[in-house]
XYZ file of C-alpha atoms in Angstrom:
743
model
C -25.426 13.943 20.512
C -22.031 15.208 19.380
C -20.764 18.355 21.079
C -21.461 21.399 18.947
C -18.420 22.941 17.290
C -18.050 25.510 14.521
C -18.474 23.445 11.349
C -15.428 23.268 9.067
C -15.558 24.816 5.620
C -14.532 23.233 2.338
C -11.307 25.221 2.515
C -10.456 23.594 5.851
C -11.257 20.157 4.415
C -8.945 20.796 1.473
C -6.209 22.006 3.781
C -6.444 18.587 5.462
C -5.939 16.830 2.124
C -9.574 16.047 1.315
C -11.113 16.750 -2.078
C -14.457 18.548 -2.515
C -16.082 15.242 -3.520
C -14.695 13.553 -0.427
C -15.980 16.376 1.763
C -19.470 15.858 0.332
C -19.193 12.103 0.771
C -18.362 12.547 4.456
C -21.554 14.566 4.894
C -23.528 11.757 3.231
C -21.969 9.108 5.456
C -22.703 11.063 8.640
C -26.031 12.418 7.470
C -24.825 15.826 8.613
C -21.833 18.134 8.424
C -18.787 16.874 10.339
C -17.200 18.858 13.118
C -13.467 19.534 13.014
C -12.550 16.462 15.059
C -14.576 14.184 12.809
C -13.188 15.820 9.686
C -9.685 15.265 11.019
C -10.464 11.583 11.572
C -11.625 11.194 7.974
C -8.689 13.179 6.621
C -6.066 10.897 8.137
C -7.930 7.657 7.448
C -8.631 8.673 3.840
C -5.085 9.819 3.233
C -3.156 7.735 0.722
C -0.911 6.533 3.548
C -3.816 4.835 5.346
C -6.449 4.150 2.686
C -4.349 3.271 -0.405
C -7.153 4.935 -2.325
C -5.089 5.453 -5.486
C -3.276 2.129 -5.358
C -5.481 -0.604 -3.923
C -7.056 -1.700 -7.222
C -3.605 -2.151 -8.737
C -2.309 -3.934 -5.625
C -5.153 -6.451 -5.765
C -3.760 -7.775 -9.055
C -0.638 -9.061 -7.259
C -0.540 -12.759 -6.211
C -1.671 -12.800 -2.598
C -1.979 -16.492 -1.725
C 0.412 -19.407 -1.379
C 0.891 -22.722 0.383
C 3.060 -21.248 3.152
C 0.971 -18.123 3.880
C -0.737 -18.178 7.275
C -2.637 -14.903 6.827
C -3.794 -13.114 3.706
C -2.043 -10.032 2.364
C -3.103 -6.945 4.306
C -5.177 -8.890 6.839
C -2.802 -8.262 9.743
C -0.058 -5.847 10.757
C 2.500 -7.918 8.809
C 2.749 -10.965 6.595
C 2.979 -14.369 8.287
C 4.567 -17.396 6.639
C 4.894 -21.021 7.772
C 8.591 -21.966 7.912
C 7.969 -25.450 9.304
C 8.661 -26.997 12.676
C 5.675 -25.278 14.252
C 7.139 -21.830 13.564
C 5.928 -18.830 11.643
C 7.878 -15.872 10.292
C 6.294 -12.417 10.436
C 7.913 -9.846 8.165
C 7.157 -6.496 6.566
C 8.806 -3.456 4.994
C 7.528 0.131 5.196
C 8.677 3.613 4.302
C 9.408 6.633 6.454
C 10.443 8.904 3.609
C 8.953 12.325 4.270
C 9.770 12.417 7.995
C 13.361 11.397 7.234
C 13.750 14.135 4.638
C 12.688 16.747 7.197
C 14.237 15.369 10.397
C 16.536 12.502 9.356
C 17.472 11.118 12.770
C 13.990 10.814 14.275
C 12.396 10.078 10.904
C 14.592 7.040 10.356
C 14.595 5.943 13.999
C 10.818 5.933 14.289
C 10.551 4.115 10.970
C 12.606 1.308 12.499
C 10.576 1.375 15.719
C 7.259 1.315 13.870
C 8.101 -1.666 11.691
C 9.333 -3.678 14.689
C 6.032 -2.971 16.488
C 4.131 -4.352 13.502
C 6.019 -7.606 14.063
C 5.737 -8.044 17.809
C 2.120 -6.867 17.830
C 1.426 -10.181 16.105
C 3.209 -12.102 18.863
C 6.480 -12.553 16.961
C 9.880 -11.659 18.416
C 11.898 -9.542 15.953
C 15.212 -11.257 15.127
C 16.481 -9.218 12.171
C 16.222 -5.829 10.534
C 17.074 -4.705 7.000
C 16.743 -1.436 5.146
C 16.778 0.112 1.689
C 18.033 3.692 1.429
C 18.115 6.195 -1.440
C 20.008 9.484 -1.324
C 21.256 12.178 -3.648
C 24.970 12.489 -4.387
C 26.832 12.169 -1.061
C 29.317 14.980 -1.672
C 26.553 17.584 -1.226
C 26.601 19.205 2.275
C 22.837 18.931 2.791
C 22.888 15.313 1.646
C 25.755 14.500 4.007
C 23.574 15.820 6.841
C 20.647 13.653 5.750
C 22.783 10.537 5.267
C 24.476 10.946 8.631
C 21.166 11.553 10.420
C 19.339 8.646 8.794
C 22.162 6.177 9.407
C 22.578 7.262 13.033
C 18.812 7.077 13.569
C 18.623 3.536 12.194
C 21.722 2.453 14.102
C 20.826 4.012 17.430
C 17.261 2.682 17.483
C 18.095 -0.820 16.286
C 21.197 -1.160 18.460
C 19.393 0.018 21.598
C 16.329 -2.086 20.861
C 18.544 -5.143 20.486
C 17.728 -6.410 16.993
C 20.590 -6.876 14.500
C 20.640 -4.997 11.217
C 21.677 -7.822 8.909
C 21.328 -6.451 5.396
C 20.106 -3.791 3.047
C 21.071 -1.628 0.103
C 22.047 1.995 -0.556
C 21.935 3.961 -3.826
C 22.917 7.528 -4.658
C 21.105 9.204 -7.585
C 20.364 12.851 -8.350
C 16.603 12.224 -8.384
C 16.719 11.603 -4.615
C 18.422 14.904 -3.890
C 15.337 16.335 -2.150
C 13.136 13.316 -1.500
C 15.282 10.643 0.080
C 13.816 7.181 0.591
C 14.092 5.346 3.898
C 12.535 1.872 3.818
C 12.825 -0.338 6.912
C 12.126 -4.076 7.176
C 11.654 -6.245 10.242
C 11.560 -10.033 10.524
C 10.341 -12.017 13.529
C 9.647 -15.566 14.675
C 6.509 -16.825 16.420
C 5.416 -20.257 17.599
C 2.220 -21.769 16.246
C -0.742 -20.881 18.415
C 0.879 -17.772 19.888
C -0.036 -15.272 17.192
C -2.310 -12.331 17.934
C -4.744 -10.744 15.503
C -5.678 -7.073 15.169
C -9.274 -7.803 16.089
C -11.744 -6.319 18.558
C -13.886 -9.411 19.150
C -17.404 -9.046 20.514
C -19.215 -6.076 22.096
C -18.420 -5.580 25.752
C -14.661 -6.144 25.577
C -12.454 -3.697 27.483
C -10.133 -1.496 25.393
C -6.734 -0.540 26.829
C -3.891 1.681 25.721
C -0.411 0.528 26.726
C 3.101 1.894 26.360
C 4.265 5.469 26.193
C 2.204 8.511 27.081
C 0.662 10.513 24.246
C 2.087 13.835 23.117
C 1.690 16.219 20.212
C 4.389 14.647 18.031
C 3.300 13.111 14.767
C -0.100 14.827 14.548
C -1.352 14.544 10.962
C 1.713 12.479 10.110
C -0.338 10.305 7.744
C -1.524 13.404 5.911
C 2.046 14.723 5.821
C 3.176 11.451 4.232
C 0.496 11.852 1.544
C 1.585 15.240 0.236
C 4.402 16.666 -1.836
C 7.453 18.028 -0.074
C 8.285 21.643 -0.751
C 10.666 24.347 0.406
C 8.266 25.017 3.298
C 7.977 21.411 4.477
C 10.290 22.074 7.415
C 7.327 23.911 8.921
C 5.623 20.493 9.208
C 8.249 19.285 11.667
C 5.614 18.543 14.364
C 4.409 15.787 12.006
C 7.653 13.878 12.709
C 7.440 11.478 15.638
C 10.010 11.100 18.393
C 11.197 7.613 19.278
C 12.512 5.937 22.435
C 14.080 2.526 21.718
C 14.498 1.686 25.403
C 10.771 2.200 25.940
C 10.079 0.028 22.903
C 12.253 -2.752 24.303
C 10.130 -2.720 27.454
C 6.979 -2.694 25.328
C 8.241 -5.686 23.340
C 8.898 -7.804 26.419
C 5.685 -6.712 28.137
C 3.574 -7.407 25.039
C 5.004 -10.892 24.504
C 4.496 -11.681 28.188
C 0.952 -10.310 28.096
C 0.115 -12.607 25.183
C 1.035 -15.596 27.366
C -1.734 -14.709 29.841
C -4.390 -15.573 27.282
C -6.289 -12.442 28.258
C -5.800 -10.623 24.948
C -8.531 -10.640 22.293
C -6.620 -8.457 19.828
C -3.758 -6.018 19.662
C -2.603 -3.392 17.180
C 0.311 -1.007 16.942
C -0.457 2.707 16.948
C 1.372 3.837 13.849
C 0.013 6.236 11.251
C -3.037 8.134 12.556
C -2.530 6.791 16.088
C -5.621 6.012 18.149
C -7.837 6.887 15.188
C -6.356 4.170 12.998
C -6.125 1.399 15.576
C -9.664 1.882 16.896
C -11.247 2.139 13.452
C -9.354 -0.761 11.853
C -9.860 -3.154 14.760
C -13.551 -2.235 14.981
C -14.193 -2.518 11.252
C -12.459 -5.893 11.108
C -14.764 -7.278 13.806
C -17.965 -5.467 12.879
C -18.222 -3.713 16.230
C -17.913 -0.173 17.485
C -15.983 1.379 20.334
C -16.622 3.944 23.020
C -13.341 5.680 23.865
C -12.759 8.152 26.699
C -9.875 10.275 25.471
C -9.292 11.961 28.827
C -8.194 8.556 30.181
C -5.324 8.388 27.684
C -2.021 9.061 29.501
C -0.663 12.379 28.216
C 2.828 13.799 28.420
C 1.838 17.335 27.399
C -0.629 19.656 29.082
C -3.732 21.137 27.503
C -3.992 18.658 24.637
C -7.209 18.844 22.637
C -9.330 15.805 21.877
C -8.448 15.785 18.176
C -4.745 16.038 19.018
C -4.969 12.939 21.194
C -6.878 11.109 18.471
C -4.374 11.951 15.734
C -1.123 11.889 17.668
C 1.455 9.435 16.318
C 3.508 9.303 19.500
C 5.626 6.184 19.366
C 5.824 3.002 21.439
C 2.069 2.606 22.002
C -0.383 -0.257 21.469
C -4.135 -0.673 21.590
C -5.244 -3.883 23.291
C -8.716 -5.365 23.414
C -8.928 -7.861 26.269
C -11.342 -10.400 27.623
C -13.873 -8.977 30.112
C -12.740 -9.143 33.716
C -9.098 -9.814 32.890
C -7.861 -6.226 32.753
C -6.011 -6.619 36.047
C -3.899 -9.475 34.666
C -2.693 -7.321 31.820
C -2.156 -4.308 34.028
C 0.030 -6.423 36.328
C 2.246 -7.410 33.409
C 2.691 -3.836 32.196
C 3.219 -2.576 35.760
C 6.055 -5.090 36.050
C 7.701 -3.501 33.007
C 6.967 0.006 34.321
C 4.659 0.866 31.440
C 1.280 2.620 31.542
C -1.709 0.373 30.915
C -4.994 2.247 31.077
C -8.570 1.247 30.407
C -9.887 3.823 27.922
C -13.110 2.284 26.681
C -14.973 -0.776 25.486
C -16.264 -2.381 22.325
C -19.892 -1.715 21.468
C -22.523 -3.119 19.098
C -23.398 -1.273 15.921
C -20.044 -0.347 14.354
C -19.954 3.273 15.562
C -16.823 4.884 16.985
C -17.735 7.292 19.775
C -15.003 9.468 21.234
C -15.622 11.282 24.525
C -13.712 14.103 26.197
C -14.529 14.886 29.839
C -17.930 13.216 29.478
C -18.929 14.980 26.260
C -19.079 13.183 22.926
C -16.683 15.049 20.639
C -16.945 12.739 17.622
C -19.083 9.905 16.335
C -18.171 8.185 13.074
C -18.849 4.724 11.620
C -15.749 2.511 11.527
C -16.248 0.728 8.225
C -16.335 3.770 5.893
C -12.994 4.907 7.326
C -10.870 1.925 6.408
C -9.185 0.202 3.515
C -11.434 -2.608 2.359
C -14.469 -0.835 3.817
C -15.959 2.413 2.594
C -12.775 4.408 2.070
C -12.633 5.957 -1.397
C -11.059 4.006 -4.260
C -9.802 5.664 -7.430
C -8.411 4.707 -10.815
C -6.071 7.408 -12.051
C -5.220 8.391 -15.602
C -2.152 6.797 -17.209
C 0.141 8.257 -19.837
C 3.368 6.879 -21.242
C 6.155 9.124 -19.912
C 7.779 11.422 -22.448
C 11.289 10.515 -21.294
C 10.796 6.952 -22.560
C 11.069 8.353 -26.083
C 14.614 9.431 -25.238
C 15.377 5.980 -23.897
C 14.115 4.366 -27.108
C 16.656 6.429 -29.056
C 19.589 4.895 -27.206
C 22.014 3.090 -29.504
C 24.870 1.244 -27.824
C 26.814 1.139 -31.089
C 27.282 4.895 -30.759
C 29.225 4.360 -27.510
C 32.880 3.744 -28.281
C 34.754 1.091 -26.367
C 37.377 2.995 -24.314
C 40.998 2.149 -25.005
C 41.976 1.911 -21.335
C 39.448 -0.412 -19.707
C 41.430 -0.648 -16.484
C 40.967 3.103 -16.073
C 37.229 2.607 -16.672
C 37.126 -0.183 -14.096
C 38.788 1.967 -11.464
C 36.352 4.817 -12.099
C 33.340 2.515 -11.765
C 34.874 0.898 -8.683
C 35.095 4.362 -7.114
C 31.385 5.081 -7.658
C 29.473 5.466 -4.359
C 26.879 3.050 -5.762
C 29.514 0.327 -6.135
C 31.983 1.062 -3.317
C 31.624 -0.435 0.147
C 28.905 0.964 2.388
C 30.917 0.049 5.493
C 30.835 3.666 6.720
C 27.109 3.025 7.072
C 26.993 -0.614 8.114
C 29.644 -0.260 10.805
C 27.195 1.948 12.691
C 24.754 -0.961 12.870
C 25.028 -3.866 15.298
C 24.745 -6.981 13.151
C 25.739 -9.478 15.839
C 23.338 -8.824 18.713
C 21.291 -11.975 19.497
C 24.135 -14.002 17.877
C 22.001 -15.386 15.055
C 23.595 -13.618 12.089
C 25.651 -16.011 9.959
C 26.834 -13.562 7.295
C 28.636 -10.834 9.237
C 32.026 -12.408 8.533
C 30.962 -14.829 5.782
C 29.551 -12.645 3.002
C 26.658 -13.978 0.971
C 24.242 -12.590 -1.598
C 21.536 -12.543 1.095
C 21.722 -12.150 4.852
C 21.399 -15.482 6.649
C 20.002 -15.641 10.171
C 19.620 -18.951 11.910
C 16.491 -19.733 13.905
C 17.590 -20.649 17.411
C 16.639 -24.049 18.700
C 16.363 -25.463 15.173
C 18.524 -26.311 12.163
C 16.609 -23.762 10.107
C 17.836 -20.406 8.841
C 16.226 -17.475 7.067
C 17.722 -15.871 3.959
C 16.756 -12.193 3.778
C 17.288 -9.453 1.206
C 16.054 -6.077 0.025
C 16.492 -5.290 -3.661
C 15.626 -2.759 -6.332
C 17.735 -1.076 -8.988
C 15.496 1.911 -9.662
C 17.499 2.936 -12.747
C 16.244 -0.233 -14.425
C 12.681 0.540 -13.358
C 12.983 4.085 -14.678
C 14.163 2.760 -18.048
C 11.354 0.191 -18.308
C 8.818 0.073 -15.448
C 7.383 -3.308 -16.437
C 10.693 -5.074 -16.980
C 12.279 -3.228 -14.046
C 9.504 -4.463 -11.758
C 10.200 -8.028 -12.849
C 13.937 -7.576 -12.328
C 13.462 -6.246 -8.778
C 11.617 -9.424 -7.754
C 13.930 -11.679 -9.770
C 17.133 -10.238 -8.341
C 15.792 -10.694 -4.824
C 14.980 -14.332 -5.606
C 18.402 -14.787 -7.245
C 20.126 -13.460 -4.127
C 18.149 -15.855 -1.926
C 18.997 -18.809 -4.194
C 22.695 -17.851 -4.386
C 22.762 -17.857 -0.580
C 21.408 -21.419 -0.514
C 17.809 -20.551 0.328
C 14.405 -21.204 -1.193
C 12.448 -18.025 -2.044
C 9.164 -18.098 -0.133
C 7.361 -14.733 -0.169
C 7.859 -10.997 -0.522
C 6.880 -7.765 1.128
C 7.232 -4.538 -0.815
C 7.623 -0.817 -0.366
C 6.458 1.012 -3.492
C 8.009 4.488 -3.705
C 6.700 6.769 -6.464
C 5.857 10.364 -7.300
C 2.380 11.909 -7.317
C -0.328 9.452 -8.463
C -2.306 12.338 -9.966
C 0.516 12.677 -12.497
C -0.523 10.329 -15.371
C 3.114 9.504 -16.171
C 3.786 8.498 -12.572
C 0.643 6.386 -12.463
C 1.707 4.670 -15.686
C 5.002 3.780 -14.005
C 3.132 2.457 -10.968
C 0.722 0.303 -12.969
C 3.479 -1.169 -15.131
C 5.658 -1.938 -12.116
C 2.772 -3.769 -10.447
C 2.242 -5.799 -13.623
C 5.933 -6.714 -13.768
C 6.131 -7.586 -10.079
C 3.026 -9.739 -10.362
C 4.345 -11.721 -13.319
C 7.662 -12.384 -11.568
C 6.046 -13.309 -8.235
C 3.780 -15.807 -9.948
C 6.753 -17.366 -11.743
C 8.824 -17.732 -8.572
C 5.797 -18.654 -6.428
C 6.591 -15.852 -4.002
C 3.246 -14.285 -3.057
C 2.990 -10.743 -1.748
C 2.274 -10.717 1.983
C 1.884 -6.938 2.350
C 3.961 -3.795 2.549
C 3.150 -0.197 1.806
C 2.818 2.397 -0.916
C 4.617 5.710 -0.629
C 3.430 8.248 -3.197
C 4.261 11.963 -3.406
C 8.013 11.441 -3.428
C 8.781 14.450 -5.557
C 9.872 18.024 -5.247
C 8.863 21.215 -7.005
C 11.850 23.388 -7.871
C 11.599 26.554 -9.984
C 8.172 25.464 -11.140
C 9.373 22.037 -12.307
C 8.138 18.843 -10.656
C 10.957 16.362 -10.046
C 9.731 12.884 -9.061
C 12.068 10.186 -7.818
C 12.824 7.178 -9.968
C 10.048 4.616 -9.506
C 11.462 2.505 -6.679
C 9.572 -0.712 -5.857
C 11.752 -2.065 -3.052
C 11.377 -5.821 -2.657
C 11.925 -7.428 0.733
C 12.154 -11.184 0.214
C 12.131 -14.044 2.676
C 13.851 -17.332 1.894
C 14.137 -20.477 4.007
C 17.009 -22.909 4.523
C 15.765 -26.101 6.154
C 19.332 -26.710 7.336
C 21.774 -23.871 7.853
C 24.576 -26.079 6.518
C 23.019 -25.382 3.095
C 24.190 -21.757 3.330
C 26.433 -20.601 0.477
C 28.874 -17.694 0.511
C 30.202 -15.506 -2.306
C 33.933 -15.498 -1.499
C 36.576 -17.387 -3.453
C 37.993 -20.196 -1.289
C 41.142 -21.702 -2.791
C 43.858 -20.659 -5.275
C 43.529 -22.816 -8.359
C 39.739 -23.208 -8.155
C 38.041 -22.770 -11.529
C 35.731 -19.777 -12.105
C 32.620 -20.083 -14.263
C 30.020 -17.635 -15.458
C 26.661 -19.385 -15.485
C 24.479 -17.523 -17.937
C 25.116 -15.647 -21.176
C 27.416 -12.669 -21.806
C 25.621 -10.185 -24.031
C 26.243 -7.046 -26.053
C 24.364 -5.033 -23.439
C 25.435 -1.927 -21.519
C 21.951 -0.449 -20.948
C 21.246 1.345 -17.647
C 24.635 0.270 -16.328
C 26.745 2.070 -13.761
C 29.395 2.095 -16.517
C 27.191 4.179 -18.811
C 26.180 6.627 -16.080
C 29.502 6.968 -14.298
C 31.954 6.894 -17.214
C 29.982 8.107 -20.244
C 27.471 10.344 -18.428
C 24.522 8.754 -20.267
C 21.231 9.318 -18.429
C 18.808 7.760 -20.899
C 19.498 4.169 -21.911
C 17.546 0.957 -22.227
C 16.879 -1.475 -19.405
C 19.366 -4.364 -19.245
C 18.529 -7.625 -20.993
C 16.052 -9.745 -19.055
C 13.983 -12.823 -19.822
C 11.802 -14.247 -17.059
C 11.914 -17.855 -18.270
C 15.695 -17.695 -18.596
C 15.984 -16.253 -15.088
C 13.756 -18.931 -13.581
C 15.727 -21.698 -15.264
C 19.044 -20.236 -14.082
C 17.844 -20.146 -10.478
C 16.707 -23.777 -10.593
C 20.140 -24.776 -11.902
C 22.015 -22.770 -9.240
C 19.878 -24.270 -6.469
C 20.628 -27.804 -7.700
C 24.358 -27.094 -8.010
C 24.469 -25.882 -4.401
C 22.476 -28.862 -3.109
C 24.786 -31.238 -4.978
C 27.819 -29.461 -3.457
C 29.384 -28.838 -6.862
C 30.390 -25.235 -6.105
C 32.593 -23.467 -3.552
C 31.184 -19.943 -3.957
C 28.206 -18.338 -5.684
C 27.689 -14.651 -6.482
C 25.241 -13.010 -8.846
C 26.250 -10.455 -11.475
C 24.420 -7.188 -10.892
C 25.438 -3.546 -10.332
C 28.729 -2.797 -12.082
C 28.738 -6.000 -14.092
C 30.981 -9.064 -14.172
C 34.231 -7.378 -13.169
C 32.692 -5.880 -10.027
C 31.224 -9.255 -9.052
C 34.604 -10.947 -9.516
C 36.267 -8.344 -7.302
C 33.571 -8.728 -4.642
C 34.274 -12.476 -4.551
C 38.025 -11.848 -4.442
C 38.182 -9.340 -1.578
C 37.039 -11.339 1.491
C 39.934 -13.787 1.282
C 42.358 -11.545 -0.587
C 42.431 -14.046 -3.462
C 42.875 -12.730 -6.986
C 41.760 -14.175 -10.302
C 42.985 -14.744 -13.827
C 40.210 -14.647 -16.436
C 39.828 -14.473 -20.209
C 37.215 -12.329 -21.915
C 34.780 -13.872 -24.379
C 35.730 -13.350 -28.035
C 33.021 -11.766 -30.144
C 31.471 -9.717 -27.319
C 32.497 -6.075 -26.968
C 34.826 -6.012 -24.022
C 33.214 -3.137 -22.120
C 29.874 -4.971 -22.236
C 31.514 -8.224 -21.105
C 33.215 -6.482 -18.189
C 30.678 -3.872 -17.105
C 27.335 -4.703 -18.732
C 24.469 -5.540 -16.375
C 22.468 -8.017 -18.450
C 20.494 -10.149 -16.013
C 20.388 -13.877 -15.267
C 24.117 -14.383 -14.687
C 25.976 -15.872 -11.733
C 29.671 -16.524 -11.113
C 30.734 -19.637 -9.243
C 34.066 -21.055 -8.164
C 34.654 -24.795 -8.261
C 37.384 -27.107 -7.049
C 39.415 -28.339 -10.009
C 38.438 -31.938 -9.340
C 34.750 -30.959 -9.535
C 34.942 -28.827 -12.682
C 34.185 -31.640 -15.106
C 31.217 -32.742 -13.005
C 29.893 -29.178 -12.972
C 30.227 -28.851 -16.740
C 28.431 -32.166 -17.291
C 25.674 -31.028 -14.945
C 25.249 -27.666 -16.695
C 25.109 -29.318 -20.123
C 22.521 -31.797 -18.873
C 20.419 -28.868 -17.688
C 20.825 -27.009 -21.020
C 22.327 -24.126 -19.098
C 24.795 -21.892 -21.010
C 28.071 -21.137 -19.214
C 31.588 -19.793 -19.731
C 34.805 -21.124 -18.241
C 36.299 -17.787 -17.196
C 39.588 -18.844 -15.633
C 40.844 -19.542 -12.168
C 41.253 -18.167 -8.661
C 44.800 -16.807 -8.272
C 47.078 -15.759 -5.421
C 46.591 -12.025 -4.974
C 46.916 -10.592 -8.473
C 44.150 -9.680 -10.901
C 44.861 -10.782 -14.450
C 42.605 -10.017 -17.405
C 43.526 -11.486 -20.778
C 47.085 -11.823 -19.524
C 47.309 -8.169 -18.436
C 48.085 -7.405 -14.796
C 45.448 -5.138 -13.240
C 47.085 -4.918 -9.819
C 46.522 -6.739 -6.564
C 43.302 -7.318 -4.656
C 44.459 -5.374 -1.591
C 44.819 -2.140 -3.597
C 41.341 -2.447 -5.067
C 39.984 -3.272 -1.614
C 41.588 -0.153 -0.146
C 39.676 2.033 -2.612
C 36.498 0.052 -2.057
C 36.620 0.310 1.725
C 37.631 3.949 2.030
C 35.689 5.829 -0.644
C 32.425 6.566 1.180
C 34.253 7.245 4.443
C 36.423 9.835 2.687
C 33.367 11.529 1.206
C 31.432 11.589 4.472
C 34.302 12.523 6.782
């Protein structure tokens, strides 16, 4: 019998994020009215953050199987892919958007800590971290505070934890002025046979909590993440967790050592919804229940209530289900690492979760109806084509005059925060710890991390140009996946699988849900074409802000984290020009296309324009050709054309070695489009003169269009015979711009 409490009203249920229909459904499931503790359990588990109730039907349309996948999408804490040689790679990306917008340092830091726990909970050792960040314009004082806090939070946690930050991306758009996006990705390696599942096994297994003590931080964090931010959101600060990277490092080593004992049945990170989530998901997965004594949970604050312990999202904690009689073995391991390890309950038959507090049952709920894939609610929301797309359809590039002074245009684009170096940010991250990063001093389109003890390396990237997605959600979704694959291929890798972090506004807004559904369709088509199944990730809705009665959602931002494999790290390819006199080629087609370009936004101030040219078949063919050219050692450098267009890509290849270039524009194509347009499916390569004829023969045999642009020069930049200065001057602007803004 559950302890009697005053029964919550509908108003209380709604204040916890539940709808009237959901409140009634809870009563039906329980066969009675819930008490406050039980209602709180349902509210966090049925939040969008935990249940994916507004997104799961769309997500199920994505390709979720492949020859290298070792677990199905969403089956475990992270995706797991076979990379050969008896090794698996666990990887995942997740958001920590709302917490970072309210308390940037801890919000970002705990996002990093949480995603690493998802990796080592599966038995994998994290070897690399990436991120994808979105901010408003950086010259705003509030935004400077958020940027500085987020970057320091990511850097401090990752550096202290001892995992290198090897890659990522940063964009600055007005739509992120209030709702910033902080997406963190972790990648780890595990040997075959040493993985751990988030399972509870059979009835009668002991249940232990390990790691940090539980406090009041993060309570209702999952609910907080599933609501709009407002001017009063700072009052929800207790929903932001507090991280301790040194404690997490101990937890990592202790957990990996504990796995070696063979005493563990299953293990799960305590992330969103804390004990509630881990107990319910592990139980539902195994078809068992649990009896949990909450007063046995180590607490770091006095007078905590039972529901606070259940919902706390205190960091650096795990739930472990172990084999009967082997609790002492695990406790000895965690004692060695000076970490609490307490027996708090056991698995039970019947599928009921029973939570006790000082001997009294304070809540009893069935596990299965709480969880995604079980009885959690599932909705299909209304879709409506966004009104702003009508403005985009009106865009006519012929109405944009080609500026007379294109060098002036180039310098203005080059000084855009979206194009300029992010070294003010990346220098705060340790990219060299563990000594596996191959691209710290040898730039490449994707980060390359070699797998110690083997000849293998991983190619890793995060990608999404949300301006493209805003202009055309379907095509933009395809481009996000395709650019990630292109970056992997340009780095010498084979695209294998993706994880994603889908950042959108309120799903109850039909225009937002239209964006979401179209993005999923585009992502799915591209993933099927590149044979890169979706291993998991997360959905982050409610990224919007109400200001003066107007709802301002962020651009739809489906961040793609992609994993590629190099069977031999000698296959790695870099983007930097190598030798004066090498020939430069554009592989792909120059087009009369300036849509959604940084050029249009930064120089002409055009907000509404069409998505850049993209054709999936053309993109796939280009990537096959580039991969062959690298394998045949026909090219010296490879770099894709993306943000800022061809001229920006040429400069990015020129800067590492201080080598300039002399190129000729293509007659018949408007020069601003040739220089700054962002039409997709284009790559620049440099080739030794003695290999240029072989490359051209190869490209013709593959029916791949190309342009002979010119040659690598000493230090000067020449365009159509006009001197545009020296590389070092352009590099000075590139390197200093963001630092000058921030400092």
